[in-house]
Coordinates of C-alpha atoms and ligand atoms in Angstrom, one line a residue:
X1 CA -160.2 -116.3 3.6
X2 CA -160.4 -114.7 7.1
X3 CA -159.2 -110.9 7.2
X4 CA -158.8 -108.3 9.6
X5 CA -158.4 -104.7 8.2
X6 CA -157.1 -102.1 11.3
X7 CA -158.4 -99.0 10.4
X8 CA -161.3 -97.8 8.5
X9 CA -160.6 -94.7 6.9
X10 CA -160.8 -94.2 3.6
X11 CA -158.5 -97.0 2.3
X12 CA -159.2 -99.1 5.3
X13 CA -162.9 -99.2 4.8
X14 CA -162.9 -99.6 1.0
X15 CA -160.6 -102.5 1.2
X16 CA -162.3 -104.6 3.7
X17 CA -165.9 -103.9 1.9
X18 CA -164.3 -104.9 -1.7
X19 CA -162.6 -108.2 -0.2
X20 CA -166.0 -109.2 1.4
X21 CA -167.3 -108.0 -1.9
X22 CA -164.9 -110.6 -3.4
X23 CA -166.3 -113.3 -1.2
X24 CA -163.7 -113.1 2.0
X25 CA -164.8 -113.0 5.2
X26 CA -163.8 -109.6 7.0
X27 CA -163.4 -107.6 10.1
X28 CA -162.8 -104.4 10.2
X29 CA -161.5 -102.9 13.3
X30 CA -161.0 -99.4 14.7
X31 CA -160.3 -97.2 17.6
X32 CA -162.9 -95.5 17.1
X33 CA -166.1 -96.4 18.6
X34 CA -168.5 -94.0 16.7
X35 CA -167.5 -95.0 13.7
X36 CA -167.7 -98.6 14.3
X37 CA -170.9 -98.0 15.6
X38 CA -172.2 -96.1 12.7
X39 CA -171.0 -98.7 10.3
X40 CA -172.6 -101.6 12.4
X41 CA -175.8 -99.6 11.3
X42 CA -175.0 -99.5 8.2
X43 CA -173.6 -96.1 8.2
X44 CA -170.4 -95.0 6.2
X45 CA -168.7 -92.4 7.9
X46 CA -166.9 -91.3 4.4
X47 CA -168.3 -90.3 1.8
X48 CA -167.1 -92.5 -1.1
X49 CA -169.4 -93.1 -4.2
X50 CA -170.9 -96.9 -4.4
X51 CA -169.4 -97.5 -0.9
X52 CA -172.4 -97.7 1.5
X53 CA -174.0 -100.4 -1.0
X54 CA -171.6 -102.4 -0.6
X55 CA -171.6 -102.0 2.7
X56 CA -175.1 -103.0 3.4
X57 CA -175.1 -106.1 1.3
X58 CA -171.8 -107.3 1.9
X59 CA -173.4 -107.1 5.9
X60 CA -176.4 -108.7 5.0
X61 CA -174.5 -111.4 3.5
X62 CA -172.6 -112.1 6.5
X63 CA -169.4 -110.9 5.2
X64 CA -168.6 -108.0 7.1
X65 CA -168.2 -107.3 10.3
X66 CA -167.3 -104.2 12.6
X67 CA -165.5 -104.4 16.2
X68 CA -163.0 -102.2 17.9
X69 CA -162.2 -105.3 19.5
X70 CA -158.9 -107.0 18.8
X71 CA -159.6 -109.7 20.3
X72 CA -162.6 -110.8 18.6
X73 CA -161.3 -109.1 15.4
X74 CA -158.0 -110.6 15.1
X75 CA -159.5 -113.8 16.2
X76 CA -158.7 -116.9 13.2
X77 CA -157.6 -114.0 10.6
X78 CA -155.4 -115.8 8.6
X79 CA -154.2 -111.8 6.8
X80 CA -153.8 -108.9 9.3
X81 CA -154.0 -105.6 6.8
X82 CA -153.1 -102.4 8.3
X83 CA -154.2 -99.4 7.2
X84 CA -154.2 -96.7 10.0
X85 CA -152.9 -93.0 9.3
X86 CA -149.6 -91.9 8.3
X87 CA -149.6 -88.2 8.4
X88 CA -147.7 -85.5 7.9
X89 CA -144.8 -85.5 11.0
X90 CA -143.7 -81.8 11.8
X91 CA -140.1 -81.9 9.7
X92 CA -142.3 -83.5 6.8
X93 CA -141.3 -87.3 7.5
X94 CA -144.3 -89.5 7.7
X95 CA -145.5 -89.8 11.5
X96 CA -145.5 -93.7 12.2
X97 CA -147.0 -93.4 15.8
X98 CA -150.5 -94.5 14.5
X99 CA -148.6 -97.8 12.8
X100 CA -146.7 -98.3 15.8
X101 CA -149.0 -98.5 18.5
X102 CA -151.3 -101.0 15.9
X103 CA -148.2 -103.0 15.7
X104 CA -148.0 -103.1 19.1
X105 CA -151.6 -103.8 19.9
X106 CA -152.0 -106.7 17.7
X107 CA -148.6 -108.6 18.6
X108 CA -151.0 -109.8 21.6
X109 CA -153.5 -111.6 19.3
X110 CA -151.1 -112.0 16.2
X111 CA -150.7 -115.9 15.3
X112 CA -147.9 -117.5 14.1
X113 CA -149.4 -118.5 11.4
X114 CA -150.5 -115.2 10.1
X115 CA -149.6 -113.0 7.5
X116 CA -149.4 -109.0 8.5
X117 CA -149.7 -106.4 5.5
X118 CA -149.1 -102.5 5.7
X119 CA -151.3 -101.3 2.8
X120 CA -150.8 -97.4 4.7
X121 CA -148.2 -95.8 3.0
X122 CA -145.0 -96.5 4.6
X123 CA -141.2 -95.0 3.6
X124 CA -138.8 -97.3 2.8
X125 CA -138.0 -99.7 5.6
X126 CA -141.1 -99.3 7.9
X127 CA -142.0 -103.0 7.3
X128 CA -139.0 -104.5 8.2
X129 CA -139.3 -102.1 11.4
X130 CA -142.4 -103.1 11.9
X131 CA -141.5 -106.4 11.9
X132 CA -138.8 -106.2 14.7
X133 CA -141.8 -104.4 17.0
X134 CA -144.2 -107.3 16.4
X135 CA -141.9 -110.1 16.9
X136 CA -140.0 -108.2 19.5
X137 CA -143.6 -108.0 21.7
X138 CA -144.7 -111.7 20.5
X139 CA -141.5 -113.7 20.5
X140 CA -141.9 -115.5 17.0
X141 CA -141.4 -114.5 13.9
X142 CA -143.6 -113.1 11.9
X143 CA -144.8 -113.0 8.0
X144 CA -144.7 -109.6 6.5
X145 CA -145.9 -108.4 3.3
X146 CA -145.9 -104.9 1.8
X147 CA -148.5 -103.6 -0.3
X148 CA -149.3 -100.1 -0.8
X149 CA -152.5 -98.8 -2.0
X150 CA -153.4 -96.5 -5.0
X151 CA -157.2 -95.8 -5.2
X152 CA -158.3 -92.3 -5.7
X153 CA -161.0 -90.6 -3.1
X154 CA -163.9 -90.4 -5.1
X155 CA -163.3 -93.4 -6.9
X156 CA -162.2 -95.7 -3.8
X157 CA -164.5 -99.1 -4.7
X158 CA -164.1 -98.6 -8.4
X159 CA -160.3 -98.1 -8.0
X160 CA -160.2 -100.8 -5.7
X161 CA -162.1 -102.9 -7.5
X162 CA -160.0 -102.7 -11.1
X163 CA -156.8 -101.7 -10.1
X164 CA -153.9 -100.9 -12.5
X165 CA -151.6 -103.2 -10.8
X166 CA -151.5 -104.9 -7.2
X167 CA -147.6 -104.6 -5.5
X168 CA -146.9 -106.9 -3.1
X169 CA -143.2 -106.5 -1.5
X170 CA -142.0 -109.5 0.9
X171 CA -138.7 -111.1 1.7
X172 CA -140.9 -114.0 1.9
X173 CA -142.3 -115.7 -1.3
X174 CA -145.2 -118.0 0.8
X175 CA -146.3 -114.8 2.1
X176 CA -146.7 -112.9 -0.8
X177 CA -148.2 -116.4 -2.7
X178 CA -150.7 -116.0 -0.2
X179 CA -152.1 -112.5 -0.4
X180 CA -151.8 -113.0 -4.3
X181 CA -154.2 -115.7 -3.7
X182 CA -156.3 -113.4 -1.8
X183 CA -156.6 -111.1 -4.7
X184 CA -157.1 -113.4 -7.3
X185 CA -161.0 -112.9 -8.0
X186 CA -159.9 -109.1 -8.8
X187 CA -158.0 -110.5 -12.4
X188 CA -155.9 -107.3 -11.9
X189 CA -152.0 -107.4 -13.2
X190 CA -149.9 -108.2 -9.7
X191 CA -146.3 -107.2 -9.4
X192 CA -144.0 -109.3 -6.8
X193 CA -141.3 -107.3 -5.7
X194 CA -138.9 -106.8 -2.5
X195 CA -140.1 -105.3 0.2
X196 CA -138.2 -102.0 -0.1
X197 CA -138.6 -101.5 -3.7
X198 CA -142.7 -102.1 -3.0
X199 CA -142.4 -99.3 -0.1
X200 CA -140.5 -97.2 -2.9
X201 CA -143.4 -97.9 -5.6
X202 CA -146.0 -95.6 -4.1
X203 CA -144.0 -92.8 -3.5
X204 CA -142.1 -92.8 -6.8
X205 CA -145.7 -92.8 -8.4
X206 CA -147.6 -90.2 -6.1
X207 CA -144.2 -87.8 -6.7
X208 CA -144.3 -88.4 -10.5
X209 CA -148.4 -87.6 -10.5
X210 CA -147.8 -84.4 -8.1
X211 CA -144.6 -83.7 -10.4
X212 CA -147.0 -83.9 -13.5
X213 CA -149.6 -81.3 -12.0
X214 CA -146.5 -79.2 -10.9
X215 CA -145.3 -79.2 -14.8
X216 CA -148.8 -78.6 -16.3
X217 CA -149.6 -75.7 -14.0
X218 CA -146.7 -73.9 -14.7
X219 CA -147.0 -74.5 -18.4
X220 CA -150.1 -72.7 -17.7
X221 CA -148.6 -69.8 -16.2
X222 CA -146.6 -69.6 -19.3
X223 CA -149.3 -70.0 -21.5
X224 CA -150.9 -66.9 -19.6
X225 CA -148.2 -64.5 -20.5
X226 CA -147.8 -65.5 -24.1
X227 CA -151.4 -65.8 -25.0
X228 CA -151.6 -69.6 -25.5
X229 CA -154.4 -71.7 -24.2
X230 CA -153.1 -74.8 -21.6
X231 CA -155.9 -77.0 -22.3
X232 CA -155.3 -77.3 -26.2
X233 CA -151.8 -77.4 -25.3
X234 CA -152.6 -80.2 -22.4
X235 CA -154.5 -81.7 -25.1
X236 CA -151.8 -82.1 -27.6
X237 CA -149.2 -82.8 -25.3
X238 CA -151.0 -85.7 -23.4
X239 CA -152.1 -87.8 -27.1
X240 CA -148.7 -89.2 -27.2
X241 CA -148.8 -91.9 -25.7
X242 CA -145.2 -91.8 -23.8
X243 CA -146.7 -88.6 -21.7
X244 CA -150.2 -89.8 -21.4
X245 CA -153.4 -87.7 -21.1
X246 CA -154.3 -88.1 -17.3
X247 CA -152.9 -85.4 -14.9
X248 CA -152.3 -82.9 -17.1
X249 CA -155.4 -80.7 -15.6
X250 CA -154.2 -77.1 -15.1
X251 CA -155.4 -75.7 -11.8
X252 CA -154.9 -74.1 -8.6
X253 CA -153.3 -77.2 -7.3
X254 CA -153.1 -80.3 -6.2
X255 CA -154.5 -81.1 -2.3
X256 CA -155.9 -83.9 -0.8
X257 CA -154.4 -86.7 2.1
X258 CA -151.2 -87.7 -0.2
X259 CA -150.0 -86.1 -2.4
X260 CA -148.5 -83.3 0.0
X261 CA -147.7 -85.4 2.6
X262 CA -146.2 -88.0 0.4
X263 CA -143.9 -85.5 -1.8
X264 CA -142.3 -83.7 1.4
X265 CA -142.0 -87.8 3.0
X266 CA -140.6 -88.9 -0.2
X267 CA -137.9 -85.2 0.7
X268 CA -137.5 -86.3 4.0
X269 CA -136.3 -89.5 2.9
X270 CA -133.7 -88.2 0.0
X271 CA -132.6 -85.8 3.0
X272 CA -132.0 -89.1 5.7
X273 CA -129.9 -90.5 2.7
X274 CA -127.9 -87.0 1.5
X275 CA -129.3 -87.0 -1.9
X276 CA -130.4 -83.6 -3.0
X277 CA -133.8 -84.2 -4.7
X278 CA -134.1 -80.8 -6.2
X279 CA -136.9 -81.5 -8.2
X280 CA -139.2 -82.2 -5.6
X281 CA -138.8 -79.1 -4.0
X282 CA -140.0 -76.9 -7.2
X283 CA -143.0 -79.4 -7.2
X284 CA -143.9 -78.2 -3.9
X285 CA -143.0 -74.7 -4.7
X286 CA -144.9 -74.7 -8.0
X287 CA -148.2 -76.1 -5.8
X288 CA -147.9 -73.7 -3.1
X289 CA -147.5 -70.4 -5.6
X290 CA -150.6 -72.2 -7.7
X291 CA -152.8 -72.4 -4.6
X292 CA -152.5 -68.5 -4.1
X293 CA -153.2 -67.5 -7.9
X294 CA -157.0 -67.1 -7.6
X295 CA -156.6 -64.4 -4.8
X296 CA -153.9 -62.9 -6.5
X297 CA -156.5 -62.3 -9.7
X298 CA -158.7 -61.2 -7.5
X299 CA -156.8 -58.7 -5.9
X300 CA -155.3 -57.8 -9.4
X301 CA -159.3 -57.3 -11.0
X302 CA -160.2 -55.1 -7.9
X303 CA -157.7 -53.5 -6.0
X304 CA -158.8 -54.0 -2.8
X305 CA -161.2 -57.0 -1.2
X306 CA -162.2 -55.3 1.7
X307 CA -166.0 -55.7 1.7
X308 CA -166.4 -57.8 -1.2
X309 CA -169.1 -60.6 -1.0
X310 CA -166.5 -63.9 -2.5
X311 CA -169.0 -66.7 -3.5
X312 CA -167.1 -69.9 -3.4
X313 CA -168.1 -73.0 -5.2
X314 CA -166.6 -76.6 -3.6
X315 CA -164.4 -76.9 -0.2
X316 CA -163.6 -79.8 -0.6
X317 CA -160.1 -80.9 -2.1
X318 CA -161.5 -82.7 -5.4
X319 CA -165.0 -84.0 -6.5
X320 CA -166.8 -86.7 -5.0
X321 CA -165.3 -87.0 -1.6
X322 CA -166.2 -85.1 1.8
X323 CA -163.0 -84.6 2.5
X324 CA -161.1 -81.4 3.5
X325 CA -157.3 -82.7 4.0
X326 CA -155.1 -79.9 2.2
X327 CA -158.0 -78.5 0.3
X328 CA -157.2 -75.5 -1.6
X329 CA -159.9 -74.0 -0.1
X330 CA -158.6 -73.9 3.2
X331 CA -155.8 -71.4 2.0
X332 CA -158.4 -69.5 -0.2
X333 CA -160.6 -69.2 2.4
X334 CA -158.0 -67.7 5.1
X335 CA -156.6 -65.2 2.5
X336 CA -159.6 -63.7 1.5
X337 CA -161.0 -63.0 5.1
X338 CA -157.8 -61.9 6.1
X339 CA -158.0 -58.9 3.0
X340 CA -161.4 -58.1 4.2
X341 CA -163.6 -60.1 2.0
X342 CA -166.9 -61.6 3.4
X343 CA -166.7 -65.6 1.6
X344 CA -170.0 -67.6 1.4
X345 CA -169.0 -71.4 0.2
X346 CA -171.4 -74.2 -0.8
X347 CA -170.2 -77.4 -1.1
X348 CA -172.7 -80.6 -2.1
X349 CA -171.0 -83.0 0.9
X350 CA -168.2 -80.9 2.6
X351 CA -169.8 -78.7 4.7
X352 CA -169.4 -81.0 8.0
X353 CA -166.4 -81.2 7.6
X354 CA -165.1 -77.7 6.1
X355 CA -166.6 -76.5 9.4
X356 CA -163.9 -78.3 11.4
X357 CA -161.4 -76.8 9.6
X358 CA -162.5 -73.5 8.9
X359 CA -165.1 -72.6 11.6
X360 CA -167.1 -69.1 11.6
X361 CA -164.3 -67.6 9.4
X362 CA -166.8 -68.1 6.3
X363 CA -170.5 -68.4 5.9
X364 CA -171.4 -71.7 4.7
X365 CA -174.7 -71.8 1.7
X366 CA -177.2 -74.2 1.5
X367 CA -177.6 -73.8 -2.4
X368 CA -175.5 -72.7 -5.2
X369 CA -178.2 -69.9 -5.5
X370 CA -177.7 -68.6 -1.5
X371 CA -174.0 -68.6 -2.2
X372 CA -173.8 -66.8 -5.2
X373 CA -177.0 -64.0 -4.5
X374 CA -175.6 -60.4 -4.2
X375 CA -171.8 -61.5 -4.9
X376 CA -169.1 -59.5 -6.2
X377 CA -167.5 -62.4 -7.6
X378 CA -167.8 -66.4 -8.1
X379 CA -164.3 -68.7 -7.2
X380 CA -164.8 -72.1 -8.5
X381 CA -162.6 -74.1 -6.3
X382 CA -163.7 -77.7 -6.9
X383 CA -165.0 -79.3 -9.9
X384 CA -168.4 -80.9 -8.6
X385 CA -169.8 -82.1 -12.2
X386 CA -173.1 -80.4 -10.5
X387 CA -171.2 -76.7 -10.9
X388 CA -170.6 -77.6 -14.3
X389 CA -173.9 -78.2 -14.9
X390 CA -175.9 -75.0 -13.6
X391 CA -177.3 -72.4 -15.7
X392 CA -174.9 -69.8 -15.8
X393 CA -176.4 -67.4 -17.5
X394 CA -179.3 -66.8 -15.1
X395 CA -176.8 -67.0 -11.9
X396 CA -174.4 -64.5 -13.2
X397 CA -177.7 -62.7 -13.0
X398 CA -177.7 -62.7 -9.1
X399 CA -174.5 -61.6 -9.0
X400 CA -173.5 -57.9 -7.8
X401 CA -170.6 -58.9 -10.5
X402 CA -170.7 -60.8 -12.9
X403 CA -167.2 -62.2 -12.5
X404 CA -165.9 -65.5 -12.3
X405 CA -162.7 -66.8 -11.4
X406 CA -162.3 -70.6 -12.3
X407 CA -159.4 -72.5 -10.3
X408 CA -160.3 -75.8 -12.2
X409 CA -160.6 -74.9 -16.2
X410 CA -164.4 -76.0 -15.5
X411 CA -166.7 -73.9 -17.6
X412 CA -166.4 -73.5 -21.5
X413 CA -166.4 -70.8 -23.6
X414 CA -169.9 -71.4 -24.9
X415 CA -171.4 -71.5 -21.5
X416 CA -169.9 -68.1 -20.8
X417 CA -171.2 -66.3 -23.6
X418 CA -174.6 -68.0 -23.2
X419 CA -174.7 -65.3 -20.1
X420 CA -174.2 -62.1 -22.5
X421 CA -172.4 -60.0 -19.4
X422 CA -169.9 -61.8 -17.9
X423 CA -165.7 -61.5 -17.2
X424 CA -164.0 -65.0 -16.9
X425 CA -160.4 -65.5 -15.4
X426 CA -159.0 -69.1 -15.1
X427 CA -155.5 -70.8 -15.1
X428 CA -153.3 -70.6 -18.3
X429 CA -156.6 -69.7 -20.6
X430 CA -157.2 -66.2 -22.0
X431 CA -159.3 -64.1 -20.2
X432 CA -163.0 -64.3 -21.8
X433 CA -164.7 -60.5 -21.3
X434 CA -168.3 -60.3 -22.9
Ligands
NAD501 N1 -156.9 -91.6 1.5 C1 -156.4 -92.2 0.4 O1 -156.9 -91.9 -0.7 C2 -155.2 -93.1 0.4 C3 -154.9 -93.8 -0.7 C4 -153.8 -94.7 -0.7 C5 -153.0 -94.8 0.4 N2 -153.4 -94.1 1.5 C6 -152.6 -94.3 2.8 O2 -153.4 -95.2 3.6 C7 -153.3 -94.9 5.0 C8 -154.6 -94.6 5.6 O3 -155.2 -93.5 4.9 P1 -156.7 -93.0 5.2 O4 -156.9 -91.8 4.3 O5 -157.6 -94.2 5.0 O6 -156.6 -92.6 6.7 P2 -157.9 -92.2 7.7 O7 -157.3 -91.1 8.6 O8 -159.1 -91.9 6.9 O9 -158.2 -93.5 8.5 C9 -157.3 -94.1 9.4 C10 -158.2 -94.9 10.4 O10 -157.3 -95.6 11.3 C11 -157.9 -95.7 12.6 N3 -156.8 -96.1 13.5 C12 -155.8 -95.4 14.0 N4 -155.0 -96.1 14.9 C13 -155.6 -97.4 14.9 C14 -155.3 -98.6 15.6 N5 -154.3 -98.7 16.4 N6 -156.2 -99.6 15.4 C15 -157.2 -99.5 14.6 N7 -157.6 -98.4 13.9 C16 -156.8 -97.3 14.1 C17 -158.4 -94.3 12.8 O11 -159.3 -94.2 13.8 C18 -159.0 -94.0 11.4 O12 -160.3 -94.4 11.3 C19 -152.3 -93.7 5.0 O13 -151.0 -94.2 5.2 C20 -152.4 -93.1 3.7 O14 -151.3 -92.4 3.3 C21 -154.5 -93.2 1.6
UPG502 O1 -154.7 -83.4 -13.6 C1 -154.9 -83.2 -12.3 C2 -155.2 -84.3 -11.5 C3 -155.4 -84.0 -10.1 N1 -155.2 -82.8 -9.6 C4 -155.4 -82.5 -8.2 O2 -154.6 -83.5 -7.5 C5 -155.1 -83.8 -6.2 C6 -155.2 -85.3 -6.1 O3 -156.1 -85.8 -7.0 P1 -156.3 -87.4 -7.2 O4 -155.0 -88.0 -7.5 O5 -157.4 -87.7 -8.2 O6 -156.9 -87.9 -5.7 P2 -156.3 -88.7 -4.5 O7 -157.5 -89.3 -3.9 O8 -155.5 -87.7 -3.7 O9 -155.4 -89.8 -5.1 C7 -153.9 -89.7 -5.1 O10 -153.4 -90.1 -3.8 C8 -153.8 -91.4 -3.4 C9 -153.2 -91.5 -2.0 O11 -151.8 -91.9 -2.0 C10 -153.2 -92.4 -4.3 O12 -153.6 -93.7 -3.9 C11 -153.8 -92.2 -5.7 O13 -153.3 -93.1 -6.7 C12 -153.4 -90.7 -6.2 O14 -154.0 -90.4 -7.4 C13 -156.5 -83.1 -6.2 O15 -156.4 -81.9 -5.4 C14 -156.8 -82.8 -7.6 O16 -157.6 -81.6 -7.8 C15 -154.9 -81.7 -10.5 O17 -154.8 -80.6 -10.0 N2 -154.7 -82.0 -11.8

């Protein structure tokens, strides 16, 4: 099939490189000349494990294409995918302005014939607003098909690759027949459904997820106080099968492009409609108090920071992606420097982009070893499997300090006494002193 993706961020770019994958023929297409350019060359601008492979075979094969051309983009596309932004607006409702002016810029080239699907995540309703703009600026009618995407940065191709389930929402049963077809070659479950209740899907499952970190993190602040230990109890808790063991990782948060935006859309939403979503709220609350919680047990261990060299391990909101969209770190990094504390973070591929976000506030290490050499104290941040992996015992060596304060549950008892001196504070586990 011939498909036009608009947008190639994250979801756009790992969607239109797994269909070509999958043997469609694709054209991606972006506002943005640099990055069109850069992936003409071959050159992801994300980075997203297994992607630039892909990328460069799926090119060579004649599959892919780039253009910020509508035009020549659009031109024969039997499926229009859109996948452009849908950030955070100011009173927390998701800002449409991005899908709006793409709705608006391919009503010029859109055929009748065509099939347009919002993969961004949209709150209920947007397609069938969407709609009215299209067909409003073409004069026909127009096919519409909803179907929200749920791959994980980090794990993009995979994810897209095996899916749990493909949604497809459309008040039109040709329409969805069609992008069912286009999905075949995946062998993934697919789910028809309306178009509203599709729109409702991702929400209801990135609330529950960010709902299911919420709980977990503040059974670990209960665990703290009564001397339990929330990874055994994580453990337990997640082998019956009803609760399920994923997302039950105790931490300083959850961050990222979705989940904080999508909760406080999901609010806004409840709010339009006058239903009081309580729940949601104490999500949010939970996350925001857990994001402060490695400063406060820093504070708590010495008093005062003023002075103090923070080494900071990761920047970036989770392992294996670049990027820096509600990281934790962001708020860590402000805090500390605001007490006083000098912070030197190292982070394997978010440096570029940390330094957009956070500037000269922190110094940023080319090595685990530069960032962690005369330091009064190590703040794991993000779980890179490479952190996991160094030698503690001779780094805590480097150290002014030997004291660590792990935000993600990352290092194991064994590892900790392997470096004879060391004091260990992380999230809803006893404190380890040796
Ligand atoms: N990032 C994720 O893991 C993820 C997963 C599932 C769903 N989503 C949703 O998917 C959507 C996209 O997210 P993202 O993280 O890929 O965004 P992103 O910011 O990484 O990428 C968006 C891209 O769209 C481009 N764009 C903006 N307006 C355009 C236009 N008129 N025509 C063509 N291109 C245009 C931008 O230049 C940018 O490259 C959002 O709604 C998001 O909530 C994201
Ligand atoms: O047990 C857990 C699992 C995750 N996190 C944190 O939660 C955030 C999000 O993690 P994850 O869900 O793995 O990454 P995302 O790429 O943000 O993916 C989420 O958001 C996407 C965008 O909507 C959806 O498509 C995905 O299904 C959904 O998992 C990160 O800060 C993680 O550190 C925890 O703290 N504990």
């Amino acid at each position: 099939m011939k498909i036009a993706v608009l947008g190639t961020g994250y979801v756009g770019l790992s969607t239109g490189v797994c269909l070509s994958e999958i043997g469609h023929h694709v054209y991606c297409i972006d506002i943005n000349e640099q990055k069109i350019n850069n992936l003409r060359n071959g050159i992801s601008p994300i980075y997203e494990p297994g992607l630039e492979s892909l990328l460069a075979s799926n090119m060579t094969a004649q599959r892919l294409q780039f253009t910020t051309s509508l035009e020549e983009g659009l031109n024969d596309a039997e499926i229009i995918i859109i996948a452009v932004g849908t950030p955070q607006g100011d009173d927390g409702a998701a800002d449409l302005s991005y899908l709006e002016q793409a709705a608006k810029d391919i009503s010029k080239y859109v055929a009748a014939s065509s099939i347009i699907v919002i993969k961004s995540t949209v709150p209920v309703g947007t397609n069938e607003y969407i709609q009215t703009i299209i067909e409003a600026e073409c004069g026909f009618p127009v096919q519409m098909v909803s179907n929200p995407e749920f791959l994980r940065q980090g794990s993009a191709v995979q994810d897209t690759m095996k899916p749990d389930r493909i949604i497809l929402g459309s008040n039109d049963k040709t329409a969805a027949e069609k992008i069912r077809e286009m999905y075949l070659p995946l062998n993934a479950p697919i789910i028809l459904a309306d178009i509203r209740s599709a729109e409702m899907i991702k929400y209801a499952s990135n609330a529950f997820l960010a709902t299911k970190i919420s709980y977990i993190n503040e059974i670990a602040n209960l665990c703290e106080v009564v001397g339990a230990n929330v990874e055994d109890v994580a453990n337990g808790v997640g082998k019956d099968k009803r609760i399920g063991e994923a997302f039950l990782q105790a931490g300083i948060g959850y961050g990222g492009s979705c989940f904080p935006k999508d909760v406080k859309a999901l609010l806004h939403t409840a709010s339009l409609y006058q239903v009081d979503f309580s729940m949601l709220k104490e999500t949010i609350a939970i996350n925001d108090n857990q994001q402060k919680l490695l400063v406060k047990k820093a504070v708590k261990r010495f008093g005062d920071l003023q002075g103090k060299k923070i080494a900071m391990l990761g920047l970036s909101f989770k392992p294996e992606t670049d990027d820096m969209r509600e990281a934790p770190s962001i708020k860590i990094a402000h805090s500390l420097t605001q007490m006083g504390a000098e912070v030197v973070a190292y982070d394997p591929v978010a440096i570029n982009n940390a330094k957009q976000v956070l500037g000269d506030i922190i110094t940023y290490a080319s090595s685990v070893y530069d960032a962690i050499s005369q330091a009064d104290a190590l703040m794991i941040v993000t779980e890179w499997k490479e952190f996991t992996q160094l030698d503690f015992a001779s780094l805590v060596k480097k150290m002014n300090h030997p004291i660590i304060f792990d935000g993600r549950n990352c290092l194991e008892e064994e590892q900790l006494k392997a470096c004879g001196n060391v004091e260990y504070y992380s999230i809803g586990r006893p404190v380890i002193i040796i």
